Amino acid sequence: MAEKLDLNLDNINIGGEDNSQLVSNDSGTTPVSDRNNAVIDEDDIRITDKKAPIVMLFGPPTSGKSMTLVRLARYLRKQGYTVKADPTFKSDDAYRSRCEKFHKNLNTTEALKGNALNEFLMVKIFKHGSTVCQILEAPGEHYFNPDKPDEVSPRNFRPYMTEIIRKLPNRKIWVFITEAQWEVHSSIKDSYVSRIKGCKDQLLKPTDGVVILYNKVDQKDELFEDGNLHVLSAESAMRGEYEGLSALFRNRNPITSLWRRYNYRFVPFCTGYYTNQIGGTKKYNESEEHYPSHLWAELMKCFRG
């Protein structure tokens, strides 16, 4: 199994440059100026496609949202899909630069460095000229901040997230990311589950889809045998680590519950393997194809409803 490394891979440092544009404070973030002296508003987003489903990679900082996107995008390109960052999602120079360098980072063999909490990306997936879906990559702190675990109400989402979730007619696919062996106090995990419960109770619509992604599954050696992952055991491990999460999505229908106990799709996941190199850099080797293949298959089921 891969050696566990202390990497902050939740957000991608595009091109290795310092793209920090926001200053943290007690209330979240403060907009500052970009290189053209224009004030950057992190809530200034625009989504022109009101039909293609929106996949929201929902997880706290360092849970692996960005590297999940990287691994899935690499896989989809091999399958003949077109993967393109949407340059119209935000209007500031830093975002446009990030879009321009997104594909460069998809080809890298080095572990990408983390950066500040201003990472935004909207990636579109195309097939035969049509948009299959849109994938939102946003700062983990905007989904759940472990430093402020009491903020679990869906009413305290950032305005741009409220706009996307509450007002856009697009079907939403909620990919709730859980991390195998997340090294935090159990109360933090309980707060994260409460955050998800608030979303489920107030924000999820009947047409939305739910995926519970169990990331960094390679850290749990006991789930593997002869090179194969025991998926049912992985799901059981996730339920044990995130008490009450699966119960939120219990199927209450007396008929369909006979063959489908929960209204979520479970995906064990691994983004890849990270090894130290001479000079202090870390090399990235992508995970096996079955991880992104499984994730995409479950997302496609959600798209179809």
Coordinates of N, CA, C and O in Angstrom, one line a residue, residues 30-107:
T30 N -12.0 38.1 2.2 CA -12.2 39.5 1.8 C -11.7 39.7 0.4 O -10.5 39.3 0.1
P31 N -12.5 40.2 -0.5 CA -12.0 40.4 -1.9 C -10.9 41.4 -1.9 O -10.9 42.4 -1.2
V32 N -9.8 41.2 -2.8 CA -8.8 42.1 -3.0 C -8.6 42.3 -4.5 O -9.5 41.9 -5.3
S33 N -7.6 43.0 -4.9 CA -7.5 43.4 -6.3 C -6.7 42.4 -7.1 O -5.7 41.7 -6.6
D34 N -7.0 42.2 -8.4 CA -6.2 41.4 -9.3 C -5.1 42.2 -9.9 O -5.0 43.4 -9.6
R35 N -4.4 41.7 -10.9 CA -3.3 42.4 -11.5 C -3.7 43.6 -12.3 O -2.9 44.5 -12.6
N36 N -5.0 43.7 -12.6 CA -5.5 44.9 -13.3 C -6.2 45.9 -12.4 O -6.9 46.8 -12.8
N37 N -6.0 45.7 -11.1 CA -6.5 46.6 -10.1 C -8.0 46.5 -10.0 O -8.7 47.4 -9.5
A38 N -8.6 45.5 -10.5 CA -10.1 45.3 -10.4 C -10.4 44.5 -9.2 O -9.7 43.5 -8.8
V39 N -11.4 44.9 -8.4 CA -11.8 44.2 -7.2 C -12.3 42.8 -7.5 O -13.2 42.7 -8.4
I40 N -11.8 41.8 -6.9 CA -12.3 40.4 -7.1 C -13.4 40.1 -6.2 O -13.2 40.2 -5.0
D41 N -14.5 39.6 -6.7 CA -15.6 39.2 -5.8 C -15.7 37.7 -6.0 O -16.1 37.2 -7.1
E42 N -15.5 37.0 -4.9 CA -15.5 35.5 -5.0 C -16.9 35.0 -5.3 O -17.1 33.9 -5.7
D43 N -17.9 35.8 -5.0 CA -19.3 35.4 -5.3 C -19.8 35.8 -6.7 O -21.0 35.5 -7.0
D44 N -18.9 36.4 -7.4 CA -19.3 36.8 -8.8 C -19.1 35.7 -9.8 O -18.0 35.5 -10.4
I45 N -20.1 34.8 -9.9 CA -20.0 33.7 -10.8 C -21.1 33.7 -11.8 O -22.1 34.4 -11.6
R46 N -20.9 33.0 -12.9 CA -22.0 33.0 -13.9 C -22.0 31.6 -14.6 O -21.0 31.1 -15.0
I47 N -23.2 31.1 -14.6 CA -23.4 29.8 -15.2 C -24.4 30.0 -16.4 O -25.6 30.2 -16.1
T48 N -23.9 29.8 -17.6 CA -24.8 30.1 -18.7 C -25.6 28.9 -19.1 O -26.7 29.0 -19.7
D49 N -25.1 27.7 -18.8 CA -25.8 26.4 -19.2 C -26.8 26.1 -18.0 O -26.4 25.7 -16.9
K50 N -28.0 26.2 -18.3 CA -29.1 26.0 -17.3 C -29.7 24.6 -17.4 O -30.7 24.3 -16.8
K51 N -29.1 23.7 -18.2 CA -29.7 22.4 -18.4 C -28.7 21.2 -18.0 O -29.2 20.3 -17.3
A52 N -27.5 21.3 -18.3 CA -26.5 20.2 -18.0 C -26.4 20.1 -16.4 O -26.3 21.1 -15.7
P53 N -26.5 18.8 -15.9 CA -26.4 18.7 -14.5 C -25.1 19.2 -13.9 O -24.0 19.2 -14.6
I54 N -25.1 19.6 -12.7 CA -23.9 20.2 -12.0 C -23.5 19.2 -10.9 O -24.3 18.9 -10.0
V55 N -22.3 18.7 -11.0 CA -21.7 17.9 -10.0 C -20.9 18.7 -9.0 O -20.0 19.5 -9.4
M56 N -21.3 18.6 -7.8 CA -20.7 19.4 -6.7 C -19.8 18.4 -5.9 O -20.3 17.5 -5.2
L57 N -18.5 18.7 -5.9 CA -17.5 17.9 -5.1 C -17.5 18.5 -3.7 O -16.9 19.5 -3.5
F58 N -18.3 17.9 -2.8 CA -18.6 18.5 -1.5 C -17.7 17.8 -0.5 O -17.8 16.6 -0.2
G59 N -16.8 18.6 0.1 CA -15.9 18.1 1.1 C -15.1 19.1 1.8 O -14.9 20.2 1.3
P60 N -14.6 18.8 3.0 CA -13.8 19.8 3.7 C -12.4 19.9 3.1 O -12.0 19.2 2.2
P61 N -11.6 20.9 3.6 CA -10.2 21.0 3.1 C -9.4 19.8 3.2 O -9.6 19.0 4.2
T62 N -8.6 19.5 2.3 CA -7.6 18.3 2.2 C -8.3 17.0 2.0 O -7.7 16.0 2.1
S63 N -9.6 17.0 1.8 CA -10.4 15.7 1.6 C -10.1 15.2 0.2 O -10.4 14.0 -0.1
G64 N -9.5 16.0 -0.7 CA -9.1 15.4 -2.0 C -10.0 15.8 -3.2 O -10.1 15.1 -4.2
K65 N -10.8 16.9 -3.1 CA -11.7 17.3 -4.1 C -11.0 17.6 -5.4 O -11.4 17.1 -6.5
S66 N -9.9 18.4 -5.4 CA -9.2 18.7 -6.6 C -8.5 17.6 -7.3 O -8.6 17.4 -8.5
M67 N -7.9 16.7 -6.5 CA -7.3 15.5 -7.1 C -8.3 14.5 -7.6 O -8.0 13.8 -8.5
T68 N -9.4 14.5 -7.0 CA -10.5 13.6 -7.5 C -10.9 14.1 -8.9 O -11.1 13.4 -9.8
L69 N -11.0 15.5 -9.0 CA -11.3 16.1 -10.3 C -10.2 15.8 -11.4 O -10.5 15.4 -12.5
V70 N -9.0 15.9 -10.9 CA -7.8 15.6 -11.8 C -7.9 14.2 -12.3 O -7.7 13.9 -13.5
R71 N -8.1 13.2 -11.4 CA -8.1 11.8 -11.8 C -9.2 11.5 -12.7 O -9.1 10.7 -13.7
L72 N -10.4 12.0 -12.4 CA -11.6 11.7 -13.2 C -11.4 12.3 -14.6 O -11.7 11.7 -15.6
A73 N -10.8 13.6 -14.7 CA -10.6 14.2 -16.0 C -9.6 13.5 -16.8 O -9.8 13.3 -18.0
R74 N -8.6 13.0 -16.2 CA -7.6 12.2 -17.0 C -8.3 10.9 -17.6 O -8.0 10.6 -18.7
Y75 N -9.1 10.3 -16.8 CA -9.8 9.1 -17.2 C -10.7 9.4 -18.4 O -10.7 8.7 -19.4
L76 N -11.5 10.5 -18.2 CA -12.5 10.8 -19.3 C -11.8 11.2 -20.6 O -12.4 10.9 -21.7
R77 N -10.7 11.9 -20.5 CA -10.0 12.2 -21.8 C -9.6 10.9 -22.5 O -9.7 10.8 -23.8
K78 N -9.2 9.9 -21.8 CA -8.8 8.6 -22.4 C -10.0 7.9 -23.0 O -9.9 7.1 -24.0
Q79 N -11.2 8.2 -22.5 CA -12.5 7.6 -23.0 C -13.1 8.4 -24.1 O -14.2 8.1 -24.5
G80 N -12.4 9.4 -24.6 CA -12.9 10.2 -25.7 C -13.8 11.4 -25.4 O -14.3 12.0 -26.3
Y81 N -13.9 11.7 -24.1 CA -14.6 12.9 -23.7 C -13.7 14.2 -23.9 O -12.5 14.1 -23.8
T82 N -14.3 15.3 -24.1 CA -13.6 16.6 -24.1 C -13.8 17.2 -22.7 O -14.9 17.3 -22.2
V83 N -12.7 17.5 -22.1 CA -12.7 18.1 -20.7 C -12.2 19.6 -20.9 O -11.0 19.8 -21.3
K84 N -13.0 20.5 -20.5 CA -12.6 21.9 -20.7 C -13.1 22.8 -19.5 O -14.2 22.7 -19.1
A85 N -12.2 23.5 -18.9 CA -12.5 24.5 -17.9 C -13.3 25.6 -18.5 O -13.0 26.1 -19.6
D86 N -14.4 26.0 -17.9 CA -15.3 27.0 -18.4 C -14.8 28.4 -18.1 O -14.7 28.8 -16.9
P87 N -14.3 29.2 -19.1 CA -13.6 30.5 -18.8 C -14.6 31.6 -18.4 O -14.2 32.6 -18.0
T88 N -15.9 31.3 -18.6 CA -16.9 32.3 -18.3 C -17.5 32.2 -16.9 O -18.3 33.1 -16.4
F89 N -17.1 31.2 -16.1 CA -17.6 31.0 -14.8 C -17.3 32.2 -13.8 O -18.1 32.6 -13.1
K90 N -16.1 32.7 -13.9 CA -15.7 33.9 -13.2 C -14.9 34.8 -14.1 O -14.4 34.4 -15.1
S91 N -14.9 36.1 -13.7 CA -14.4 37.1 -14.7 C -13.0 37.7 -14.3 O -12.5 38.4 -15.1
D92 N -12.5 37.3 -13.2 CA -11.2 37.9 -12.8 C -10.0 37.2 -13.5 O -10.1 36.1 -14.0
D93 N -8.9 37.9 -13.6 CA -7.7 37.4 -14.3 C -7.2 36.1 -13.7 O -6.7 35.2 -14.5
A94 N -7.2 36.0 -12.4 CA -6.6 34.8 -11.8 C -7.4 33.6 -12.2 O -6.8 32.5 -12.5
Y95 N -8.7 33.7 -12.3 CA -9.5 32.5 -12.8 C -9.2 32.2 -14.2 O -9.1 31.0 -14.6
R96 N -9.1 33.2 -15.1 CA -8.8 32.9 -16.5 C -7.5 32.3 -16.6 O -7.3 31.3 -17.4
S97 N -6.5 32.7 -15.9 CA -5.2 32.1 -15.9 C -5.3 30.6 -15.4 O -4.6 29.7 -16.0
R98 N -6.1 30.4 -14.4 CA -6.3 29.0 -13.9 C -6.9 28.1 -15.0 O -6.5 26.9 -15.1
C99 N -7.8 28.6 -15.7 CA -8.4 27.8 -16.8 C -7.4 27.5 -17.9 O -7.4 26.4 -18.4
E100 N -6.6 28.5 -18.2 CA -5.6 28.3 -19.3 C -4.6 27.2 -18.9 O -4.1 26.5 -19.8
K101 N -4.3 27.0 -17.6 CA -3.3 26.1 -17.2 C -3.9 24.8 -16.7 O -3.1 23.9 -16.3
F102 N -5.2 24.7 -16.7 CA -5.8 23.5 -16.1 C -5.3 22.2 -16.9 O -5.0 21.2 -16.2
H103 N -5.3 22.2 -18.2 CA -4.9 21.0 -18.9 C -3.4 20.7 -18.8 O -3.0 19.5 -18.8
K104 N -2.6 21.7 -18.6 CA -1.2 21.5 -18.3 C -1.0 20.7 -17.0 O -0.2 19.8 -16.9
N105 N -1.8 21.0 -16.0 CA -1.7 20.3 -14.7 C -2.3 18.9 -14.8 O -1.9 18.0 -14.1
L106 N -3.2 18.7 -15.8 CA -3.7 17.3 -15.9 C -2.6 16.4 -16.4 O -2.6 15.2 -16.2
N107 N -1.6 16.9 -17.1 CA -0.5 16.1 -17.7 C 0.7 16.0 -16.8 O 1.7 15.3 -17.1

